[in-house]
Short mmCIF file of C-alpha atoms in Angstrom, two decimals:
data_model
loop_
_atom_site.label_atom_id
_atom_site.label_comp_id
_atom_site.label_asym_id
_atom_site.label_seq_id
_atom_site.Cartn_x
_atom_site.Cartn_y
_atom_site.Cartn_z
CA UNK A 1 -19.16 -82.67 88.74
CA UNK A 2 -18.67 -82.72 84.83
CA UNK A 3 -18.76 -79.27 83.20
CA UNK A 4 -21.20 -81.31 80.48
CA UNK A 5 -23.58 -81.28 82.92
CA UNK A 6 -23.44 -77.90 84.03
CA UNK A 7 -26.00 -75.56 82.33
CA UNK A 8 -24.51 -73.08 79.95
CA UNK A 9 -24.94 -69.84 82.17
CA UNK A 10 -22.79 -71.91 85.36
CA UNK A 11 -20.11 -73.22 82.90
CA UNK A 12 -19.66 -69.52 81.60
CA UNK A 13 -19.63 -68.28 85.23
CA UNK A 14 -16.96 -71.14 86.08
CA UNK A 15 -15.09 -70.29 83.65
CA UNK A 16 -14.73 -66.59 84.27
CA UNK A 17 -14.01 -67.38 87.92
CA UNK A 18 -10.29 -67.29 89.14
CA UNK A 19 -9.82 -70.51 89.41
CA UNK A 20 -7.32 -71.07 85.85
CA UNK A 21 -9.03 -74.60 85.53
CA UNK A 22 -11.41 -74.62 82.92
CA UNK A 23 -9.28 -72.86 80.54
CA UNK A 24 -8.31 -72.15 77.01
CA UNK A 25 -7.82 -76.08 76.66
CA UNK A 26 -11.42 -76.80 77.98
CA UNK A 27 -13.12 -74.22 76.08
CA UNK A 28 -11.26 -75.20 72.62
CA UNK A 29 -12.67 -78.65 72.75
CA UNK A 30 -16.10 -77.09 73.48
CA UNK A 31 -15.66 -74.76 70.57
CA UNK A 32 -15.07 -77.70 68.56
CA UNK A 33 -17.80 -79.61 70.00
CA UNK A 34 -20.18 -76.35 69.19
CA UNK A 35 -18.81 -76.91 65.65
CA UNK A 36 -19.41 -80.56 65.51
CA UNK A 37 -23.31 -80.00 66.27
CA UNK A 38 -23.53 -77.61 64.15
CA UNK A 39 -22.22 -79.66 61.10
CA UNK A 40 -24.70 -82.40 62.04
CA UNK A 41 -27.63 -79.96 61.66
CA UNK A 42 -26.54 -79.13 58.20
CA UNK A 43 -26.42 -82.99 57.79
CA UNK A 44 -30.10 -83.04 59.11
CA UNK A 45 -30.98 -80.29 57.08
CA UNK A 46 -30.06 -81.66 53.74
CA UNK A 47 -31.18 -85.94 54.36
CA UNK A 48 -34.25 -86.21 53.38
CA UNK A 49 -34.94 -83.40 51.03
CA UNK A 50 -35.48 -84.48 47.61
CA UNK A 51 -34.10 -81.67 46.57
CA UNK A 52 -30.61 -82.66 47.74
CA UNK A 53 -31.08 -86.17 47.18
CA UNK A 54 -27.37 -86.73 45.32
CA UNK A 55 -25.83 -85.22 48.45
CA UNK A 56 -27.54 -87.43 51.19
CA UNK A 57 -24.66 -90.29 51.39
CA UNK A 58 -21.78 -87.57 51.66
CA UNK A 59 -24.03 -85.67 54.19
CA UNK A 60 -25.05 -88.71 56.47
CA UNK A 61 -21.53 -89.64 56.92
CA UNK A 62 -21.18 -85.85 58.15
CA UNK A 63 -24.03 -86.48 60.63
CA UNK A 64 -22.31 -89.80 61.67
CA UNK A 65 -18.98 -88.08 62.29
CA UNK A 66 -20.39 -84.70 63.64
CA UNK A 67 -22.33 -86.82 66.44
CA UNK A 68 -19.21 -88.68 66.99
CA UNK A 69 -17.01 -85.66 67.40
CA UNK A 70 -19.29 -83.29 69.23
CA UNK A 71 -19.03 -85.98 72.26
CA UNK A 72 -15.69 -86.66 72.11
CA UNK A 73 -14.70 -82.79 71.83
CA UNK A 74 -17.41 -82.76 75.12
CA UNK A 75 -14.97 -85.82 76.75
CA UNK A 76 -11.40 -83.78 75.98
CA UNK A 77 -13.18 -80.48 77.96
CA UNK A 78 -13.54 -82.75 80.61
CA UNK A 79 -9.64 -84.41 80.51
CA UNK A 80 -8.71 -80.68 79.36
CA UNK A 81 -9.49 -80.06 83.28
CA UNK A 82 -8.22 -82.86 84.84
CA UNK A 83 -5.22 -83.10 83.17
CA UNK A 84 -4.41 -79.27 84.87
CA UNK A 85 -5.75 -80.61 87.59
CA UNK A 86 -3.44 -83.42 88.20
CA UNK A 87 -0.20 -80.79 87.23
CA UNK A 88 -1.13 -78.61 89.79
CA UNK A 89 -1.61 -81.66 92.15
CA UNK A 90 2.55 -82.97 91.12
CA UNK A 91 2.92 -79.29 92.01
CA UNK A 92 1.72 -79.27 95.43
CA UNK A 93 3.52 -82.61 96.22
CA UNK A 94 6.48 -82.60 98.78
CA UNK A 95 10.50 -81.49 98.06
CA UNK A 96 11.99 -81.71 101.25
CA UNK A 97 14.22 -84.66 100.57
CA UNK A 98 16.11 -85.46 97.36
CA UNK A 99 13.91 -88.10 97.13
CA UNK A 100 10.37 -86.19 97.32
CA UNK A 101 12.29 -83.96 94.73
CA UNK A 102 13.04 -86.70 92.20
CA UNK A 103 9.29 -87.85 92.64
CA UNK A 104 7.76 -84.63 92.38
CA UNK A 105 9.52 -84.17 89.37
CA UNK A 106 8.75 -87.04 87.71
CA UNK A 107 5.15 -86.93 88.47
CA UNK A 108 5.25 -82.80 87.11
CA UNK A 109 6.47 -84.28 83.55
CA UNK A 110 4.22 -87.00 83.34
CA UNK A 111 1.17 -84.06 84.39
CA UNK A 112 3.05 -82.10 81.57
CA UNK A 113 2.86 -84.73 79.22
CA UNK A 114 -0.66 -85.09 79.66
CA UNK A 115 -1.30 -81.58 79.46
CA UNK A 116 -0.04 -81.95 75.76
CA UNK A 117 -1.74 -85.29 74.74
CA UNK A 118 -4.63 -84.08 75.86
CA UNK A 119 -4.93 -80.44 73.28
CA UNK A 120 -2.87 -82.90 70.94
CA UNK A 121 -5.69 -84.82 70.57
CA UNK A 122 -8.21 -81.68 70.08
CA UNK A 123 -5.90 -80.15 67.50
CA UNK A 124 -6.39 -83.79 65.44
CA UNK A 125 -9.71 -83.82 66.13
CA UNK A 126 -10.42 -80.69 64.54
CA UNK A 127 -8.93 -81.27 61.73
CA UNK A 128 -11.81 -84.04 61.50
CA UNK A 129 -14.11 -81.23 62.55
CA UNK A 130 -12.56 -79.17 59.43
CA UNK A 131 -13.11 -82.01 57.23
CA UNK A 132 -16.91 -82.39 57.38
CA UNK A 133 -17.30 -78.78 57.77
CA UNK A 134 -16.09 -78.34 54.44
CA UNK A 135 -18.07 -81.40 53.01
CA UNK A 136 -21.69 -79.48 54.55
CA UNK A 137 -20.32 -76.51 52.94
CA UNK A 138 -19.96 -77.88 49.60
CA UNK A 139 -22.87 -79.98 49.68
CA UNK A 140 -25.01 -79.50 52.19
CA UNK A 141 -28.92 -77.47 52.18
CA UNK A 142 -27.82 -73.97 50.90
CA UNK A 143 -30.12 -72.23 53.58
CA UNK A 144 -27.61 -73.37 55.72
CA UNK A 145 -24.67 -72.41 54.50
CA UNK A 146 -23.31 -69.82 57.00
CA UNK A 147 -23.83 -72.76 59.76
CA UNK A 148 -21.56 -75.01 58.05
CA UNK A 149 -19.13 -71.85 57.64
CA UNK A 150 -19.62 -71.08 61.20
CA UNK A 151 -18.68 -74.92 61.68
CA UNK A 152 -15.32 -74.41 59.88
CA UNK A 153 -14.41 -71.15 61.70
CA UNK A 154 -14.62 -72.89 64.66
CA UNK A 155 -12.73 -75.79 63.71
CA UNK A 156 -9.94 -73.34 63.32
CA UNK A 157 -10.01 -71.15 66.54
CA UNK A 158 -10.47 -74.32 67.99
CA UNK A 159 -7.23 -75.81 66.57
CA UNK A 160 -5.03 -72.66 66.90
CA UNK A 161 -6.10 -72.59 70.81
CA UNK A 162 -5.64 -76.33 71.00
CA UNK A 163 -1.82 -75.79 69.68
CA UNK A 164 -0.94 -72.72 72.16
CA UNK A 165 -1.99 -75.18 74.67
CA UNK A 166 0.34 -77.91 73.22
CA UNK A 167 3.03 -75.70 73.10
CA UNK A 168 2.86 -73.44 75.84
CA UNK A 169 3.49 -76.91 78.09
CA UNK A 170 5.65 -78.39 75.78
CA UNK A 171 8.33 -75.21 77.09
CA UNK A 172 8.89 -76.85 80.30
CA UNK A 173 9.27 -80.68 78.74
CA UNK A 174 12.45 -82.29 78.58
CA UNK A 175 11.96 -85.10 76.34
CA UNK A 176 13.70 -83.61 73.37
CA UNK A 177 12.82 -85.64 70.91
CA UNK A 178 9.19 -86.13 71.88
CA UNK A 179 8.74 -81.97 72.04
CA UNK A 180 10.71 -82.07 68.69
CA UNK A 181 8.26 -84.49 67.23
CA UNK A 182 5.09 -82.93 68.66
CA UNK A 183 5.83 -79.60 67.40
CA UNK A 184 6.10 -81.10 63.68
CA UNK A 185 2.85 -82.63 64.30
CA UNK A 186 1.27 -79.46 65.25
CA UNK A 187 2.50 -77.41 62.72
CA UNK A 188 0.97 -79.78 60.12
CA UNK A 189 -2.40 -80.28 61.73
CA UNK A 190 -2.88 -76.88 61.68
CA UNK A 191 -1.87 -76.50 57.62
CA UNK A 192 -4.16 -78.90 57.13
CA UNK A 193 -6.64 -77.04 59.43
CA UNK A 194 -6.47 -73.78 57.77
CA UNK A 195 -6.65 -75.22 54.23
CA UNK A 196 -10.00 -77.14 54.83
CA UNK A 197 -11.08 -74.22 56.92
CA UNK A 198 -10.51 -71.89 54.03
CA UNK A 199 -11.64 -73.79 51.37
CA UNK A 200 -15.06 -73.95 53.31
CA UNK A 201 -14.97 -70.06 53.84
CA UNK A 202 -14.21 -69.07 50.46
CA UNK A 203 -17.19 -71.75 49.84
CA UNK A 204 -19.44 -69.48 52.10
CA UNK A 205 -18.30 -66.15 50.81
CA UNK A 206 -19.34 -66.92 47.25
CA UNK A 207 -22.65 -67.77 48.14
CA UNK A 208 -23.10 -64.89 50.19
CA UNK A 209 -22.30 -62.68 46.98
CA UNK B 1 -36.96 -72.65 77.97
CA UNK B 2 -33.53 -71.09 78.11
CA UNK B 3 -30.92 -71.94 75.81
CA UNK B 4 -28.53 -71.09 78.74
CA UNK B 5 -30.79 -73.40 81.33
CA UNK B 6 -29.60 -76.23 79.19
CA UNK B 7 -27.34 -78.23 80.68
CA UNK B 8 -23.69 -78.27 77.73
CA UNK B 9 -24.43 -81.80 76.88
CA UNK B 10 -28.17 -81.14 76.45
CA UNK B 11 -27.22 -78.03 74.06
CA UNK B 12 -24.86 -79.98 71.84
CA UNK B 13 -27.65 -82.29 71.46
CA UNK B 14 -30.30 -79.42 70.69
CA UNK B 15 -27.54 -77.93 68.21
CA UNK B 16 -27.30 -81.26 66.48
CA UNK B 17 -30.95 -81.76 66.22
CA UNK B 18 -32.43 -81.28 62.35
CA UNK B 19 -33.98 -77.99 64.18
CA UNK B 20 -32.59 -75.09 62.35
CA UNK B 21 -32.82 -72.58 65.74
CA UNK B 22 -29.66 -73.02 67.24
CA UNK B 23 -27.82 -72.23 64.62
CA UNK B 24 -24.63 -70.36 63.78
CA UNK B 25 -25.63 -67.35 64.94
CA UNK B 26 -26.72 -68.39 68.62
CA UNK B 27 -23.40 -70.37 68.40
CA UNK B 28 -21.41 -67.23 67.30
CA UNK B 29 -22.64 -65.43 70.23
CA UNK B 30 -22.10 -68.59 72.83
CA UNK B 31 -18.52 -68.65 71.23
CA UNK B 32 -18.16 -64.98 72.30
CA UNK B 33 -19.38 -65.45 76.01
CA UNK B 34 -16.85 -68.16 76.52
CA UNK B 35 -14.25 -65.74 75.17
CA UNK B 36 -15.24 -62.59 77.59
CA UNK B 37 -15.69 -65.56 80.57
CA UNK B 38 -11.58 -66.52 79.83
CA UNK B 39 -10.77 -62.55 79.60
CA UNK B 40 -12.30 -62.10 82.89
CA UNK B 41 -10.52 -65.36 84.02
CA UNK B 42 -7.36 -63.67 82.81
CA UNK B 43 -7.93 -60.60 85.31
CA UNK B 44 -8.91 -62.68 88.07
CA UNK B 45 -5.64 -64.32 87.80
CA UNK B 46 -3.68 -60.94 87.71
CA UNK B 47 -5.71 -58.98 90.17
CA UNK B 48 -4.09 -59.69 93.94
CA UNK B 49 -0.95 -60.60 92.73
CA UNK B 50 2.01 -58.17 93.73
CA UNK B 51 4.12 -58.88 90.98
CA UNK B 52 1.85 -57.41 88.30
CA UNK B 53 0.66 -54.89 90.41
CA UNK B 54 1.15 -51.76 87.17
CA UNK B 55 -1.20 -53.59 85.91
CA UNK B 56 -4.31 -54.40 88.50
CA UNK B 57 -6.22 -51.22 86.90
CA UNK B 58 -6.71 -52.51 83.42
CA UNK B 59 -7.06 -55.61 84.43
CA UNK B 60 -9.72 -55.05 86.72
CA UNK B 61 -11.47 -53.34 83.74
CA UNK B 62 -11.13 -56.37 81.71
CA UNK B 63 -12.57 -58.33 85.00
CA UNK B 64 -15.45 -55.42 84.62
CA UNK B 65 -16.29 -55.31 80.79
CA UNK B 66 -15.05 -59.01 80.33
CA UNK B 67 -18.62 -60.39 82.96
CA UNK B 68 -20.64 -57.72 81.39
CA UNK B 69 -20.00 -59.47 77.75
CA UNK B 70 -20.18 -62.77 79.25
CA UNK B 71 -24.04 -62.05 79.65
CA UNK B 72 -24.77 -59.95 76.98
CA UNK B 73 -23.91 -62.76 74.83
CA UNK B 74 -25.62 -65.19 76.44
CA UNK B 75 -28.82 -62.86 76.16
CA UNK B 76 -28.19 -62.06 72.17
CA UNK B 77 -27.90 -66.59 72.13
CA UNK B 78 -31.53 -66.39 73.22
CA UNK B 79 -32.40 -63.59 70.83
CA UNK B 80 -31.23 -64.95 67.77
CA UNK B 81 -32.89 -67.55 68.18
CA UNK B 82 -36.31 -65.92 69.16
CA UNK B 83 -35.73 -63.75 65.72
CA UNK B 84 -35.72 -67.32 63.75
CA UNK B 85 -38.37 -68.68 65.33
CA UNK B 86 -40.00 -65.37 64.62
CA UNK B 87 -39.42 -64.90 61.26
CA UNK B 88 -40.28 -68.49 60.40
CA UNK B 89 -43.57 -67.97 62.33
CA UNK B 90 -44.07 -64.78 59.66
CA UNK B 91 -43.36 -67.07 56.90
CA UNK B 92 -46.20 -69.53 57.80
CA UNK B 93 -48.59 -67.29 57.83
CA UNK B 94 -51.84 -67.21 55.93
CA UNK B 95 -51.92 -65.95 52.23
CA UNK B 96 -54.63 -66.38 50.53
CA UNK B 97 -56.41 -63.04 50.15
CA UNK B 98 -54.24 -59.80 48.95
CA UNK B 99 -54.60 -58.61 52.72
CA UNK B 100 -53.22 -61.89 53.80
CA UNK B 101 -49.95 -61.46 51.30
CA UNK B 102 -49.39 -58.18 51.89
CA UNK B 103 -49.34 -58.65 56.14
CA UNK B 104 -47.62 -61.58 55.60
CA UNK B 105 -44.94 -59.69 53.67
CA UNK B 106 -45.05 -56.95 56.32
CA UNK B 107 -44.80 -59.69 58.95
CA UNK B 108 -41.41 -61.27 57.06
CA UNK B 109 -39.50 -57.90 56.56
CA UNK B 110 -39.87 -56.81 60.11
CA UNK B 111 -38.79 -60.35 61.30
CA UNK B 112 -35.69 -60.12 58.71
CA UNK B 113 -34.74 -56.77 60.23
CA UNK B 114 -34.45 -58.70 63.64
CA UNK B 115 -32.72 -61.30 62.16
CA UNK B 116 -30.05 -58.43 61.12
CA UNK B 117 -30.01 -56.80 63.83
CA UNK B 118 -29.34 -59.55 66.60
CA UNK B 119 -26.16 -60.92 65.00
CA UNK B 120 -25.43 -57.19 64.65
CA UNK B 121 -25.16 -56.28 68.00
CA UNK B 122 -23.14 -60.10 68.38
CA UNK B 123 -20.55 -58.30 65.53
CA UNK B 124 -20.32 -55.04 67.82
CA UNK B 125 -19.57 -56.56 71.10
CA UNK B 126 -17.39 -59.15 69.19
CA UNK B 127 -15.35 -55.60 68.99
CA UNK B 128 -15.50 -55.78 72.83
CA UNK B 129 -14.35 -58.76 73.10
CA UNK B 130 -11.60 -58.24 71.12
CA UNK B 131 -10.13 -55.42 73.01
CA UNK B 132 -10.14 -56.51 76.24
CA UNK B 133 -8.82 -59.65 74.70
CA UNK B 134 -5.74 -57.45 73.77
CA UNK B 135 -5.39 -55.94 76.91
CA UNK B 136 -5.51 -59.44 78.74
CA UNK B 137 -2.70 -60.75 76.27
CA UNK B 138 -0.69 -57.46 76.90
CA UNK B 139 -1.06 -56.98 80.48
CA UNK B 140 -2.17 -59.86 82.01
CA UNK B 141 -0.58 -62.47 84.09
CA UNK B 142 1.56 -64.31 81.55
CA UNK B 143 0.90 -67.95 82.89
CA UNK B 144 -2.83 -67.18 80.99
CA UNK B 145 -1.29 -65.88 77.88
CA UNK B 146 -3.10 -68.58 75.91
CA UNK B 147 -6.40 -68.02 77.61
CA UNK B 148 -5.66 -64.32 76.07
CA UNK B 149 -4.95 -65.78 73.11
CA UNK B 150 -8.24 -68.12 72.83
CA UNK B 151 -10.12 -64.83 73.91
CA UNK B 152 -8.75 -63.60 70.74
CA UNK B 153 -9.27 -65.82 68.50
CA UNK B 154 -13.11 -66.55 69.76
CA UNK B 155 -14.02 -62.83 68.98
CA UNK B 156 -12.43 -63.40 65.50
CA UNK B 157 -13.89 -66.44 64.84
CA UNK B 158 -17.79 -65.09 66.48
CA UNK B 159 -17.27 -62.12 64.55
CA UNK B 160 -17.27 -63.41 61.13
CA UNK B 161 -19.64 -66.11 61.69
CA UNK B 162 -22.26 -62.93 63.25
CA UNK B 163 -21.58 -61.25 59.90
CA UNK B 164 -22.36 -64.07 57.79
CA UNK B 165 -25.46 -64.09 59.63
CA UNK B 166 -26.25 -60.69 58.93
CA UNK B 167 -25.32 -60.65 55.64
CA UNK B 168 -27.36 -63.78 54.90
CA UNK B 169 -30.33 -62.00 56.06
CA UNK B 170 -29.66 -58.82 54.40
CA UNK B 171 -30.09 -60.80 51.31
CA UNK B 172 -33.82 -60.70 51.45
CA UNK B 173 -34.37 -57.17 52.98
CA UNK B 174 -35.82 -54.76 50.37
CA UNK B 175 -34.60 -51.69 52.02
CA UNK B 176 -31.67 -50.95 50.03
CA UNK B 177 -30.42 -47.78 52.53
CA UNK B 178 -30.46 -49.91 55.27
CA UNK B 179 -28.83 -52.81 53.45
CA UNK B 180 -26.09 -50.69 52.36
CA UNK B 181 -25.49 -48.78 55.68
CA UNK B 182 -25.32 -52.07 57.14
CA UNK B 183 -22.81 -53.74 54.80
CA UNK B 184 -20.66 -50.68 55.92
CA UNK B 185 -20.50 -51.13 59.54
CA UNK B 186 -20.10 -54.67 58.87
CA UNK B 187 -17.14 -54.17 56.53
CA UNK B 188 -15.52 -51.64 59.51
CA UNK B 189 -16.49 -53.83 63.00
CA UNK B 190 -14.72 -57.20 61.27
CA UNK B 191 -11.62 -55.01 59.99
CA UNK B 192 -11.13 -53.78 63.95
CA UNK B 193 -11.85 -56.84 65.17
CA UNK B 194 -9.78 -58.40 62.99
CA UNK B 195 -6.56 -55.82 63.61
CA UNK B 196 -7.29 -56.48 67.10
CA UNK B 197 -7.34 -60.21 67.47
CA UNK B 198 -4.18 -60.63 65.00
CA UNK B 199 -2.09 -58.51 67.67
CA UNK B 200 -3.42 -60.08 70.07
CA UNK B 201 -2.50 -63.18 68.54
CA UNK B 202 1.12 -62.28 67.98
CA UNK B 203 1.59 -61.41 71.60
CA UNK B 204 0.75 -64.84 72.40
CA UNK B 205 3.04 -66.21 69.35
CA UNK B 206 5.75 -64.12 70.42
CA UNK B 207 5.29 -65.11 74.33
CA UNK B 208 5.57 -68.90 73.03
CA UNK B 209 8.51 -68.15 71.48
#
């Protein structure tokens, strides 16, 4: 079954269960996909309302790529999972022979390398997240201000978690040069995480007085 | 219905929706319960297993505390939005006669206090959260380090997104003792949280070398 289509309460109860599969990974993209929604609303809050009428074309593209995002974050839970899922499967797999020993081990690093794409791709997707969260904070409705704030706070939890989940499997890679190059990659998503996600929070703090 | 009925997909969607209620502050507190489900998913994957056996009894009050938050939060998702729907329900009600105005205004205060008070109680157990957070990083089984570490930075990130919603509110409350007192314990539950989640945090930093 796909943990989208669990209710809320059962995905929460899942989660806290002992099985280690949903984890930090799954729950980061669903962060982020919490985020995404939320930046949409602003979007839907501020189209429309004369008021705000020199902000709609900034805030429909918001709504466009909030919609976008919040499914795809939903889609990376999912691969989050399975991605563990097929690890611990390369895990399980035979070493009797030096043979079963040479495929388990390839099969492990090719899990592990999933197991990176997959929060890779969260951490860059949150930056997206980041990006639009800061645009409804600048210009979207002012009623909802602490939404789009709440957007950007999540778009950096999100991306921090994402990256311990990159690295944490990127210890036991040994593909130099890829592990070399991811962790550049990481550390400037996450720079330009923090410095959308702050400008949006600074954003919300002056208007909160 | 229940917010936590909903199936994950069919809350994205709800979140998206140009409804205001969900909004940050149900999100802040569904952010939380995913952070207390991964503590207790910490403990479950510590309790049992002989090699961290010092540890079982804190862990099993992380287990304990960590499925008691996990439902509390869920509970304060439903309330905050009840308190919106509430308060907007105050604000649409008749004022035409000085009776009218002055029940109405009645009617709106005691609907903002709600409105303060859910998010609150979100800020307080975000202090919770937080701790047994810490204790999972510190003494739980280090193959969920990061799941500590998400647990972390959820309560951080719930935290300040319940306090924007209780500050947002406090904005339009007339009671200037309570708005004051409040501001306080505002001001001293994010500054623990915050102390909390950032060691936390450098376990988890330190742990991924």
């Amino acid at each position: 079954m796909k943990l989208a289509e669990l209710t809320v309460k059962a995905f929460t109860d899942e989660l806290a269960s002992s099985s280690p599969a949903p984890g930090g990974g799954s729950v980061a993209a669903l962060a982020a996909s919490l985020g995404s929604a939320l930046s949409s609303m602003v979007g839907r809050l501020t189209v429309g309302k004369e008021k705000y009428k020199d902000n709609w074309e900034s805030m429909e593209k918001v709504i466009e790529s909030g919609d976008a995002l919040k499914d795809r974050f939903l889609k990376l839970m999912e691969e989050d999972t399975e991605a563990f899922n097929d690890f611990m499967a390369a895990m399980k797999m035979p070493k009797d022979t030096e043979e079963q020993k040479a495929a388990r081990s390839k099969a492990m690093q090719e899990g592990l390398k999933k197991a990176v794409q997959v929060p890779l791709e969260t951490l860059k997707a949150c930056k997206a997240l980041a990006e639009i969260a800061l645009t409804a904070a600048e210009k979207g409705n002012p009623n909802a201000i602490t939404d789009a704030g709440t957007a950007a706070l999540l778009a950096k939890a999100a991306g921090i978690a994402a990256a311990y989940n990159v690295r944490i499997n990127l210890g036991s890679i040994k593909d130099e040069a890829f592990v070399s190059e991811t962790n550049q990659v990481v550390k400037e998503t996450l720079d330009n995480i923090f410095n959308l996600a702050d400008q949006a929070g600074k954003i919300v703090e002056k208007a909160l007085g």
